[in-house]
C-alpha positions as semicolon CSV with decimal commas, in nm:
position;residue;x (nm);y (nm);z (nm)
1;X;-1,135;-0,258;1,107
2;X;-0,934;-0,498;0,804
3;X;-0,551;-0,432;0,797
4;X;-0,379;-0,508;0,441
5;X;0,034;-0,556;0,459
6;X;0,127;-0,516;0,024
7;X;0,473;-0,637;0,025
8;X;0,669;-0,463;-0,285
9;X;1,034;-0,594;-0,456
10;X;1,104;-0,329;-0,665
11;X;1,402;-0,322;-0,908
12;X;1,675;-0,087;-0,829
13;X;1,649;0,118;-1,132
14;X;1,250;0,182;-1,079
15;X;1,311;0,289;-0,710
16;X;1,254;0,617;-0,833
17;X;0,985;0,605;-1,052
18;X;0,842;0,341;-0,790
19;X;0,835;0,623;-0,447
20;X;0,699;0,959;-0,712
21;X;0,462;0,751;-0,777
22;X;0,367;0,646;-0,430
23;X;0,329;0,987;-0,322
24;X;-0,039;1,055;-0,473
25;X;-0,148;0,678;-0,344
26;X;-0,066;0,785;0,004
27;X;-0,187;1,087;-0,015
28;X;-0,494;1,009;-0,188
29;X;-0,585;0,689;0,006
30;X;-0,464;0,863;0,320
31;X;-0,849;1,133;0,233
32;X;-1,063;0,834;0,181
33;X;-1,354;0,836;0,463
34;X;-1,278;0,497;0,538
35;X;-0,931;0,480;0,597
36;X;-0,760;0,549;0,952
37;X;-0,404;0,514;0,849
38;X;-0,233;0,434;0,477
39;X;0,194;0,435;0,543
40;X;0,461;0,339;0,327
41;X;0,771;0,170;0,482
42;X;1,096;0,057;0,359
43;X;1,296;-0,266;0,510
44;X;1,653;-0,148;0,592
45;X;1,714;-0,502;0,571
46;X;1,649;-0,600;0,206
47;X;1,735;-0,281;-0,042
48;X;1,448;-0,178;-0,249
49;X;1,211;-0,386;-0,030
50;X;0,852;-0,236;0,096
51;X;0,574;-0,252;0,250
52;X;0,225;-0,037;0,268
53;X;0,057;-0,083;0,608
54;X;-0,319;0,022;0,574
55;X;-0,555;0,029;0,799
56;X;-0,958;0,017;0,684
57;X;-1,274;0,121;0,890
58;X;-1,480;-0,203;0,693
59;X;-1,440;-0,427;0,441
60;X;-1,688;-0,155;0,231
61;X;-1,406;0,133;0,241
62;X;-1,170;-0,124;0,098
63;X;-1,359;-0,189;-0,153
64;X;-1,428;0,190;-0,234
65;X;-1,059;0,209;-0,252
66;X;-0,977;-0,021;-0,427
67;X;-1,198;0,126;-0,690
68;X;-1,076;0,473;-0,653
69;X;-0,875;0,636;-0,917
70;X;-0,555;0,707;-0,775
71;X;-0,525;0,317;-0,639
72;X;-0,640;0,215;-1,028
73;X;-0,372;0,437;-1,143
74;X;-0,105;0,319;-0,896
75;X;-0,191;-0,076;-1,018
76;X;-0,209;-0,029;-1,403
77;X;0,177;0,158;-1,432
78;X;0,291;-0,020;-1,117
79;X;0,352;-0,397;-1,301
80;X;0,632;-0,291;-1,405
81;X;0,816;-0,172;-1,126
82;X;0,826;-0,493;-0,920
83;X;1,070;-0,794;-0,955
84;X;0,841;-1,013;-0,791
85;X;0,435;-1,005;-0,748
86;X;0,331;-0,768;-0,489
87;X;0,226;-1,008;-0,179
88;X;-0,058;-0,900;0,000
89;X;-0,165;-1,002;0,329
90;X;-0,533;-0,869;0,465
91;X;-0,630;-0,941;0,891
92;X;-0,943;-0,815;1,083
93;X;-0,839;-0,731;1,348
94;X;-1,018;-0,523;1,680
95;X;-0,879;-0,212;1,802
96;X;-0,850;-0,193;2,196
97;X;-0,837;0,109;2,404
98;X;-0,634;0,125;2,670
């Protein structure tokens, strides 16, 4: 399994537009065959700071996701939303059944 954490620091004046534009990104990503989970969370301690937490079946699913219309569209328009560049961390994990 591949885990991805994408940290976003959004300009205050772009917050509403950011939240609006992430809705189709999240919905489209959750509908992808290789997606396990795709959620946006807000840091309650840092204003306008968000993290996208993604779980993918494998690297092929991530590669496919990176070429989807909803991902490419968000990438093209989102650069104006951010105070600092997005920080992305990728992890390989194994889910253990308890």
